[in-house]
Amino acid sequence: MFSDLLNAQLDIGLGHPILWREIVGNVFGLASALLGMNRKVMAWPIGIIGNVLLFTVFLGGVFWTPQDLDLWGQAGRQVFFAAVSVYGWIRWWQYRHRTQSDRGVQPRLATAKERVFLVVAAAVGWVVFYFVLTALGSWGPASDAWILIGSILATYGMARGWVEFWLVWIAVDAVGVPLLVMGGFYPSAIMYALYGLNALVGFLLWRRSARRQEMPPTDEVVEEDVAAPTPAQS
């Protein structure tokens, strides 16, 4: 029964059938993205379930898939996702209980030092992963390497509450959609497009929340100024 569920397919006339586990894994991923946009702690464990399912999808030569392609970067991405998600889960859970809030994090803009870290880590990580994925025989190693390092940095930025992590996600999705379409991973390509739209909305929402947090309490200051007597009144 487990084997039948694992290998269940849907044929919609695209040249090869689609695995249901690819569809279900991406649904979990989209649910995680939506929960993350709303800063809910459950985004992390739900995302991990999707990571496990998609790991088997992108290693088509190991876990049989209709595409029979090994995207080692996409598969490795799921492993790193799961590892960083544990960190994010713990961090958001601690914040929620410490603040007695229903949210897992307070968004903020990354500092100049943190932005430099993102840029340097992205450049170094892309070079390293490109050579690793090429040696492993990954299909489309240049794009795959960027998706891998970008996804790691975006997930880490989400755990830290950096608003800029959404921009990294948009850059990842812009590369991921054409790569997955060419590889025949159509449900994943559609989900990447939806992730891109979700990332744009998430960026706007998180930036607004961060700006509200940084604004001084002007209303309280005005009330105090009005209530306080002037020297002439006293």
PDB file of C-alpha atoms in Angstrom:
ATOM      1  CA  MET A   1       0.000   0.000   0.000  1.00  0.00           C
ATOM      2  CA  PHE A   2       2.835   2.376   0.867  1.00  0.00           C
ATOM      3  CA  SER A   3       4.550   1.644  -2.450  1.00  0.00           C
ATOM      4  CA  ASP A   4       1.295   2.275  -4.338  1.00  0.00           C
ATOM      5  CA  LEU A   5       0.839   5.627  -2.592  1.00  0.00           C
ATOM      6  CA  LEU A   6       4.473   6.601  -3.191  1.00  0.00           C
ATOM      7  CA  ASN A   7       4.300   5.868  -6.922  1.00  0.00           C
ATOM      8  CA  ALA A   8       0.734   7.060  -7.624  1.00  0.00           C
ATOM      9  CA  GLN A   9       0.629   9.106 -10.829  1.00  0.00           C
ATOM     10  CA  LEU A  10      -1.604  11.561 -12.625  1.00  0.00           C
ATOM     11  CA  ASP A  11      -1.632  11.650 -16.423  1.00  0.00           C
ATOM     12  CA  ILE A  12      -2.884  14.910 -17.899  1.00  0.00           C
ATOM     13  CA  GLY A  13      -1.405  14.510 -21.367  1.00  0.00           C
ATOM     14  CA  LEU A  14       1.878  16.393 -20.940  1.00  0.00           C
ATOM     15  CA  GLY A  15       4.044  13.679 -22.459  1.00  0.00           C
ATOM     16  CA  HIS A  16       4.677  11.865 -19.191  1.00  0.00           C
ATOM     17  CA  PRO A  17       2.650  11.330 -16.008  1.00  0.00           C
ATOM     18  CA  ILE A  18       3.074  13.433 -12.870  1.00  0.00           C
ATOM     19  CA  LEU A  19       3.702  11.918  -9.453  1.00  0.00           C
ATOM     20  CA  TRP A  20       1.096  12.719  -6.842  1.00  0.00           C
ATOM     21  CA  ARG A  21       3.879  13.092  -4.281  1.00  0.00           C
ATOM     22  CA  GLU A  22       5.243  16.012  -6.317  1.00  0.00           C
ATOM     23  CA  ILE A  23       1.819  17.664  -6.223  1.00  0.00           C
ATOM     24  CA  VAL A  24       1.261  16.973  -2.516  1.00  0.00           C
ATOM     25  CA  GLY A  25       4.798  18.025  -1.592  1.00  0.00           C
ATOM     26  CA  ASN A  26       4.323  21.362  -3.341  1.00  0.00           C
ATOM     27  CA  VAL A  27       0.955  21.897  -1.674  1.00  0.00           C
ATOM     28  CA  PHE A  28       2.675  21.515   1.694  1.00  0.00           C
ATOM     29  CA  GLY A  29       5.352  23.930   0.487  1.00  0.00           C
ATOM     30  CA  LEU A  30       2.780  26.521  -0.556  1.00  0.00           C
ATOM     31  CA  ALA A  31       0.936  26.145   2.756  1.00  0.00           C
ATOM     32  CA  SER A  32       4.240  26.700   4.557  1.00  0.00           C
ATOM     33  CA  ALA A  33       4.913  29.842   2.495  1.00  0.00           C
ATOM     34  CA  LEU A  34       1.476  31.274   3.263  1.00  0.00           C
ATOM     35  CA  LEU A  35       1.850  30.542   6.981  1.00  0.00           C
ATOM     36  CA  GLY A  36       5.331  32.049   6.908  1.00  0.00           C
ATOM     37  CA  MET A  37       3.979  35.209   5.322  1.00  0.00           C
ATOM     38  CA  ASN A  38       1.630  35.493   8.312  1.00  0.00           C
ATOM     39  CA  ARG A  39       4.465  34.605  10.735  1.00  0.00           C
ATOM     40  CA  LYS A  40       2.820  31.446  12.062  1.00  0.00           C
ATOM     41  CA  VAL A  41       5.076  28.897  13.779  1.00  0.00           C
ATOM     42  CA  MET A  42       3.321  26.000  12.026  1.00  0.00           C
ATOM     43  CA  ALA A  43       4.961  27.117   8.784  1.00  0.00           C
ATOM     44  CA  TRP A  44       8.098  25.222   9.772  1.00  0.00           C
ATOM     45  CA  PRO A  45       6.817  21.674  10.525  1.00  0.00           C
ATOM     46  CA  ILE A  46       4.453  21.788   7.537  1.00  0.00           C
ATOM     47  CA  GLY A  47       7.336  22.825   5.321  1.00  0.00           C
ATOM     48  CA  ILE A  48       9.451  19.919   6.562  1.00  0.00           C
ATOM     49  CA  ILE A  49       6.792  17.418   5.425  1.00  0.00           C
ATOM     50  CA  GLY A  50       6.899  18.950   1.965  1.00  0.00           C
ATOM     51  CA  ASN A  51      10.707  18.774   1.981  1.00  0.00           C
ATOM     52  CA  VAL A  52      10.678  15.019   2.616  1.00  0.00           C
ATOM     53  CA  LEU A  53       8.260  14.373  -0.245  1.00  0.00           C
ATOM     54  CA  LEU A  54      10.059  16.613  -2.743  1.00  0.00           C
ATOM     55  CA  PHE A  55      13.445  15.120  -1.877  1.00  0.00           C
ATOM     56  CA  THR A  56      12.252  11.840  -3.389  1.00  0.00           C
ATOM     57  CA  VAL A  57      10.876  13.643  -6.447  1.00  0.00           C
ATOM     58  CA  PHE A  58      14.061  15.438  -7.480  1.00  0.00           C
ATOM     59  CA  LEU A  59      16.258  12.343  -7.253  1.00  0.00           C
ATOM     60  CA  GLY A  60      14.561  10.678 -10.189  1.00  0.00           C
ATOM     61  CA  GLY A  61      17.387   8.209 -10.762  1.00  0.00           C
ATOM     62  CA  VAL A  62      17.262   7.002  -7.151  1.00  0.00           C
ATOM     63  CA  PHE A  63      13.525   7.225  -6.422  1.00  0.00           C
ATOM     64  CA  TRP A  64      11.986   6.437  -9.773  1.00  0.00           C
ATOM     65  CA  THR A  65      10.183   9.381 -11.390  1.00  0.00           C
ATOM     66  CA  PRO A  66       8.722   9.768 -14.898  1.00  0.00           C
ATOM     67  CA  GLN A  67      11.340  12.456 -15.659  1.00  0.00           C
ATOM     68  CA  ASP A  68      14.216  10.166 -14.596  1.00  0.00           C
ATOM     69  CA  LEU A  69      16.392  13.238 -13.876  1.00  0.00           C
ATOM     70  CA  ASP A  70      18.638  13.870 -10.880  1.00  0.00           C
ATOM     71  CA  LEU A  71      18.484  17.492  -9.752  1.00  0.00           C
ATOM     72  CA  TRP A  72      20.946  17.176  -6.896  1.00  0.00           C
ATOM     73  CA  GLY A  73      20.664  20.846  -6.044  1.00  0.00           C
ATOM     74  CA  GLN A  74      16.901  20.664  -5.764  1.00  0.00           C
ATOM     75  CA  ALA A  75      17.163  17.483  -3.695  1.00  0.00           C
ATOM     76  CA  GLY A  76      19.916  18.906  -1.483  1.00  0.00           C
ATOM     77  CA  ARG A  77      17.810  22.013  -1.061  1.00  0.00           C
ATOM     78  CA  GLN A  78      15.168  19.916   0.687  1.00  0.00           C
ATOM     79  CA  VAL A  79      17.764  18.553   3.136  1.00  0.00           C
ATOM     80  CA  PHE A  80      19.059  22.035   3.953  1.00  0.00           C
ATOM     81  CA  PHE A  81      15.467  23.277   4.194  1.00  0.00           C
ATOM     82  CA  ALA A  82      14.653  20.653   6.786  1.00  0.00           C
ATOM     83  CA  ALA A  83      17.796  21.432   8.818  1.00  0.00           C
ATOM     84  CA  VAL A  84      17.311  25.221   8.772  1.00  0.00           C
ATOM     85  CA  SER A  85      13.580  24.762   9.387  1.00  0.00           C
ATOM     86  CA  VAL A  86      14.330  23.058  12.701  1.00  0.00           C
ATOM     87  CA  TYR A  87      16.364  26.149  13.679  1.00  0.00           C
ATOM     88  CA  GLY A  88      13.565  28.481  12.522  1.00  0.00           C
ATOM     89  CA  TRP A  89      10.915  26.404  14.283  1.00  0.00           C
ATOM     90  CA  ILE A  90      12.748  26.618  17.614  1.00  0.00           C
ATOM     91  CA  ARG A  91      13.511  30.333  17.201  1.00  0.00           C
ATOM     92  CA  TRP A  92       9.931  31.299  16.321  1.00  0.00           C
ATOM     93  CA  TRP A  93       8.477  29.071  19.029  1.00  0.00           C
ATOM     94  CA  GLN A  94      10.718  30.740  21.638  1.00  0.00           C
ATOM     95  CA  TYR A  95       9.744  34.218  20.424  1.00  0.00           C
ATOM     96  CA  ARG A  96       6.041  33.411  20.544  1.00  0.00           C
ATOM     97  CA  HIS A  97       6.218  32.097  24.099  1.00  0.00           C
ATOM     98  CA  ARG A  98       8.499  34.894  25.277  1.00  0.00           C
ATOM     99  CA  THR A  99       6.217  37.614  23.934  1.00  0.00           C
ATOM    100  CA  GLN A 100       2.912  35.763  24.435  1.00  0.00           C
ATOM    101  CA  SER A 101       2.115  36.598  20.824  1.00  0.00           C
ATOM    102  CA  ASP A 102       0.367  34.556  18.149  1.00  0.00           C
ATOM    103  CA  ARG A 103       3.230  35.394  15.764  1.00  0.00           C
ATOM    104  CA  GLY A 104       6.615  33.743  15.636  1.00  0.00           C
ATOM    105  CA  VAL A 105       8.801  36.725  14.755  1.00  0.00           C
ATOM    106  CA  GLN A 106       8.912  40.510  14.457  1.00  0.00           C
ATOM    107  CA  PRO A 107      10.101  41.481  10.963  1.00  0.00           C
ATOM    108  CA  ARG A 108      12.998  43.927  10.667  1.00  0.00           C
ATOM    109  CA  LEU A 109      15.271  45.244   7.950  1.00  0.00           C
ATOM    110  CA  ALA A 110      18.656  43.551   7.865  1.00  0.00           C
ATOM    111  CA  THR A 111      21.626  45.634   8.962  1.00  0.00           C
ATOM    112  CA  ALA A 112      24.349  46.648   6.505  1.00  0.00           C
ATOM    113  CA  LYS A 113      26.575  43.910   7.898  1.00  0.00           C
ATOM    114  CA  GLU A 114      23.853  41.296   7.469  1.00  0.00           C
ATOM    115  CA  ARG A 115      23.216  42.391   3.878  1.00  0.00           C
ATOM    116  CA  VAL A 116      26.917  42.074   3.080  1.00  0.00           C
ATOM    117  CA  PHE A 117      26.810  38.586   4.578  1.00  0.00           C
ATOM    118  CA  LEU A 118      23.929  37.640   2.266  1.00  0.00           C
ATOM    119  CA  VAL A 119      25.716  38.892  -0.856  1.00  0.00           C
ATOM    120  CA  VAL A 120      29.069  37.272  -0.011  1.00  0.00           C
ATOM    121  CA  ALA A 121      27.470  33.990   1.074  1.00  0.00           C
ATOM    122  CA  ALA A 122      25.406  33.913  -2.135  1.00  0.00           C
ATOM    123  CA  ALA A 123      28.469  34.410  -4.352  1.00  0.00           C
ATOM    124  CA  VAL A 124      30.700  31.935  -2.521  1.00  0.00           C
ATOM    125  CA  GLY A 125      27.919  29.390  -2.110  1.00  0.00           C
ATOM    126  CA  TRP A 126      27.010  29.511  -5.799  1.00  0.00           C
ATOM    127  CA  VAL A 127      30.597  28.813  -6.872  1.00  0.00           C
ATOM    128  CA  VAL A 128      31.021  25.947  -4.407  1.00  0.00           C
ATOM    129  CA  PHE A 129      27.692  24.322  -5.199  1.00  0.00           C
ATOM    130  CA  TYR A 130      28.214  24.719  -8.952  1.00  0.00           C
ATOM    131  CA  PHE A 131      31.350  22.582  -8.863  1.00  0.00           C
ATOM    132  CA  VAL A 132      29.800  20.085  -6.448  1.00  0.00           C
ATOM    133  CA  LEU A 133      26.633  19.686  -8.500  1.00  0.00           C
ATOM    134  CA  THR A 134      28.605  19.433 -11.743  1.00  0.00           C
ATOM    135  CA  ALA A 135      30.687  16.626 -10.234  1.00  0.00           C
ATOM    136  CA  LEU A 136      27.499  14.861  -9.129  1.00  0.00           C
ATOM    137  CA  GLY A 137      26.110  15.082 -12.653  1.00  0.00           C
ATOM    138  CA  SER A 138      23.224  17.354 -11.729  1.00  0.00           C
ATOM    139  CA  TRP A 139      21.018  18.498 -14.593  1.00  0.00           C
ATOM    140  CA  GLY A 140      21.407  22.295 -15.095  1.00  0.00           C
ATOM    141  CA  PRO A 141      24.103  22.800 -12.421  1.00  0.00           C
ATOM    142  CA  ALA A 142      24.405  26.598 -12.774  1.00  0.00           C
ATOM    143  CA  SER A 143      20.709  27.249 -12.167  1.00  0.00           C
ATOM    144  CA  ASP A 144      20.498  24.412  -9.668  1.00  0.00           C
ATOM    145  CA  ALA A 145      23.394  25.870  -7.653  1.00  0.00           C
ATOM    146  CA  TRP A 146      21.754  29.291  -7.410  1.00  0.00           C
ATOM    147  CA  ILE A 147      18.408  27.791  -6.381  1.00  0.00           C
ATOM    148  CA  LEU A 148      20.181  25.770  -3.702  1.00  0.00           C
ATOM    149  CA  ILE A 149      22.243  28.559  -2.101  1.00  0.00           C
ATOM    150  CA  GLY A 150      19.453  31.117  -2.547  1.00  0.00           C
ATOM    151  CA  SER A 151      16.956  28.835  -0.845  1.00  0.00           C
ATOM    152  CA  ILE A 152      19.291  28.225   2.093  1.00  0.00           C
ATOM    153  CA  LEU A 153      19.903  31.950   2.610  1.00  0.00           C
ATOM    154  CA  ALA A 154      16.220  32.817   2.209  1.00  0.00           C
ATOM    155  CA  THR A 155      15.181  30.208   4.783  1.00  0.00           C
ATOM    156  CA  TYR A 156      17.836  31.419   7.219  1.00  0.00           C
ATOM    157  CA  GLY A 157      16.733  35.020   6.670  1.00  0.00           C
ATOM    158  CA  MET A 158      13.134  34.024   7.363  1.00  0.00           C
ATOM    159  CA  ALA A 159      14.178  32.393  10.641  1.00  0.00           C
ATOM    160  CA  ARG A 160      16.001  35.615  11.615  1.00  0.00           C
ATOM    161  CA  GLY A 161      13.057  37.800  10.631  1.00  0.00           C
ATOM    162  CA  TRP A 162      14.881  39.758   7.899  1.00  0.00           C
ATOM    163  CA  VAL A 163      12.506  41.474   5.469  1.00  0.00           C
ATOM    164  CA  GLU A 164      15.028  41.064   2.630  1.00  0.00           C
ATOM    165  CA  PHE A 165      14.690  37.277   2.601  1.00  0.00           C
ATOM    166  CA  TRP A 166      11.581  37.688   0.457  1.00  0.00           C
ATOM    167  CA  LEU A 167      13.673  39.365  -2.264  1.00  0.00           C
ATOM    168  CA  VAL A 168      16.023  36.381  -2.266  1.00  0.00           C
ATOM    169  CA  TRP A 169      13.025  34.105  -2.743  1.00  0.00           C
ATOM    170  CA  ILE A 170      11.874  36.129  -5.744  1.00  0.00           C
ATOM    171  CA  ALA A 171      15.324  35.755  -7.328  1.00  0.00           C
ATOM    172  CA  VAL A 172      15.239  31.999  -6.663  1.00  0.00           C
ATOM    173  CA  ASP A 173      11.787  31.615  -8.215  1.00  0.00           C
ATOM    174  CA  ALA A 174      12.799  33.613 -11.304  1.00  0.00           C
ATOM    175  CA  VAL A 175      15.474  30.990 -12.018  1.00  0.00           C
ATOM    176  CA  GLY A 176      13.507  27.997 -10.790  1.00  0.00           C
ATOM    177  CA  VAL A 177      10.432  28.349 -13.013  1.00  0.00           C
ATOM    178  CA  PRO A 178      12.187  28.011 -16.412  1.00  0.00           C
ATOM    179  CA  LEU A 179      14.519  25.274 -15.086  1.00  0.00           C
ATOM    180  CA  LEU A 180      11.638  23.136 -13.858  1.00  0.00           C
ATOM    181  CA  VAL A 181       9.569  23.683 -16.999  1.00  0.00           C
ATOM    182  CA  MET A 182      12.488  22.496 -19.149  1.00  0.00           C
ATOM    183  CA  GLY A 183      12.923  19.479 -16.867  1.00  0.00           C
ATOM    184  CA  GLY A 184       9.247  18.542 -17.047  1.00  0.00           C
ATOM    185  CA  PHE A 185       8.524  19.162 -13.351  1.00  0.00           C
ATOM    186  CA  TYR A 186       5.326  21.056 -14.145  1.00  0.00           C
ATOM    187  CA  PRO A 187       3.621  21.058 -10.707  1.00  0.00           C
ATOM    188  CA  SER A 188       6.843  22.344  -9.128  1.00  0.00           C
ATOM    189  CA  ALA A 189       7.182  25.021 -11.844  1.00  0.00           C
ATOM    190  CA  ILE A 190       3.623  26.199 -11.187  1.00  0.00           C
ATOM    191  CA  MET A 191       4.297  26.277  -7.457  1.00  0.00           C
ATOM    192  CA  TYR A 192       7.480  28.282  -7.998  1.00  0.00           C
ATOM    193  CA  ALA A 193       5.443  30.873  -9.901  1.00  0.00           C
ATOM    194  CA  LEU A 194       2.947  30.999  -7.027  1.00  0.00           C
ATOM    195  CA  TYR A 195       5.831  31.230  -4.542  1.00  0.00           C
ATOM    196  CA  GLY A 196       7.076  34.269  -6.464  1.00  0.00           C
ATOM    197  CA  LEU A 197       3.735  36.037  -6.125  1.00  0.00           C
ATOM    198  CA  ASN A 198       3.533  35.032  -2.471  1.00  0.00           C
ATOM    199  CA  ALA A 199       7.058  36.368  -1.916  1.00  0.00           C
ATOM    200  CA  LEU A 200       6.129  39.746  -3.407  1.00  0.00           C
ATOM    201  CA  VAL A 201       3.092  40.048  -1.126  1.00  0.00           C
ATOM    202  CA  GLY A 202       5.112  38.790   1.840  1.00  0.00           C
ATOM    203  CA  PHE A 203       7.827  41.378   1.226  1.00  0.00           C
ATOM    204  CA  LEU A 204       5.282  44.221   1.237  1.00  0.00           C
ATOM    205  CA  LEU A 205       3.581  42.944   4.400  1.00  0.00           C
ATOM    206  CA  TRP A 206       6.808  42.342   6.307  1.00  0.00           C
ATOM    207  CA  ARG A 207       8.275  45.691   5.260  1.00  0.00           C
ATOM    208  CA  ARG A 208       5.156  47.490   6.478  1.00  0.00           C
ATOM    209  CA  SER A 209       5.311  45.638   9.798  1.00  0.00           C
ATOM    210  CA  ALA A 210       9.014  46.483  10.174  1.00  0.00           C
ATOM    211  CA  ARG A 211       8.396  50.162   9.478  1.00  0.00           C
ATOM    212  CA  ARG A 212       5.582  50.286  12.011  1.00  0.00           C
ATOM    213  CA  GLN A 213       7.912  48.791  14.602  1.00  0.00           C
ATOM    214  CA  GLU A 214      10.544  51.451  13.886  1.00  0.00           C
ATOM    215  CA  MET A 215       8.120  54.415  14.010  1.00  0.00           C
ATOM    216  CA  PRO A 216       8.218  56.479  17.226  1.00  0.00           C
ATOM    217  CA  PRO A 217       4.977  56.578  19.247  1.00  0.00           C
ATOM    218  CA  THR A 218       4.052  60.067  17.967  1.00  0.00           C
ATOM    219  CA  ASP A 219       0.489  59.967  19.306  1.00  0.00           C
ATOM    220  CA  GLU A 220       1.685  59.492  22.874  1.00  0.00           C
ATOM    221  CA  VAL A 221       4.169  62.341  22.526  1.00  0.00           C
ATOM    222  CA  VAL A 222       1.470  64.715  21.256  1.00  0.00           C
ATOM    223  CA  GLU A 223      -0.875  63.811  24.117  1.00  0.00           C
ATOM    224  CA  GLU A 224       1.837  64.444  26.681  1.00  0.00           C
ATOM    225  CA  ASP A 225       2.688  67.792  25.109  1.00  0.00           C
ATOM    226  CA  VAL A 226      -0.946  68.886  25.166  1.00  0.00           C
ATOM    227  CA  ALA A 227      -1.504  67.744  28.733  1.00  0.00           C
ATOM    228  CA  ALA A 228       1.618  69.374  30.113  1.00  0.00           C
ATOM    229  CA  PRO A 229       1.096  72.987  31.278  1.00  0.00           C
ATOM    230  CA  THR A 230       3.167  75.710  29.651  1.00  0.00           C
ATOM    231  CA  PRO A 231       5.199  78.120  31.802  1.00  0.00           C
ATOM    232  CA  ALA A 232       2.579  80.814  31.182  1.00  0.00           C
ATOM    233  CA  GLN A 233      -0.278  78.543  32.340  1.00  0.00           C
ATOM    234  CA  SER A 234       1.561  77.540  35.493  1.00  0.00           C
TER     235      SER A 234
END
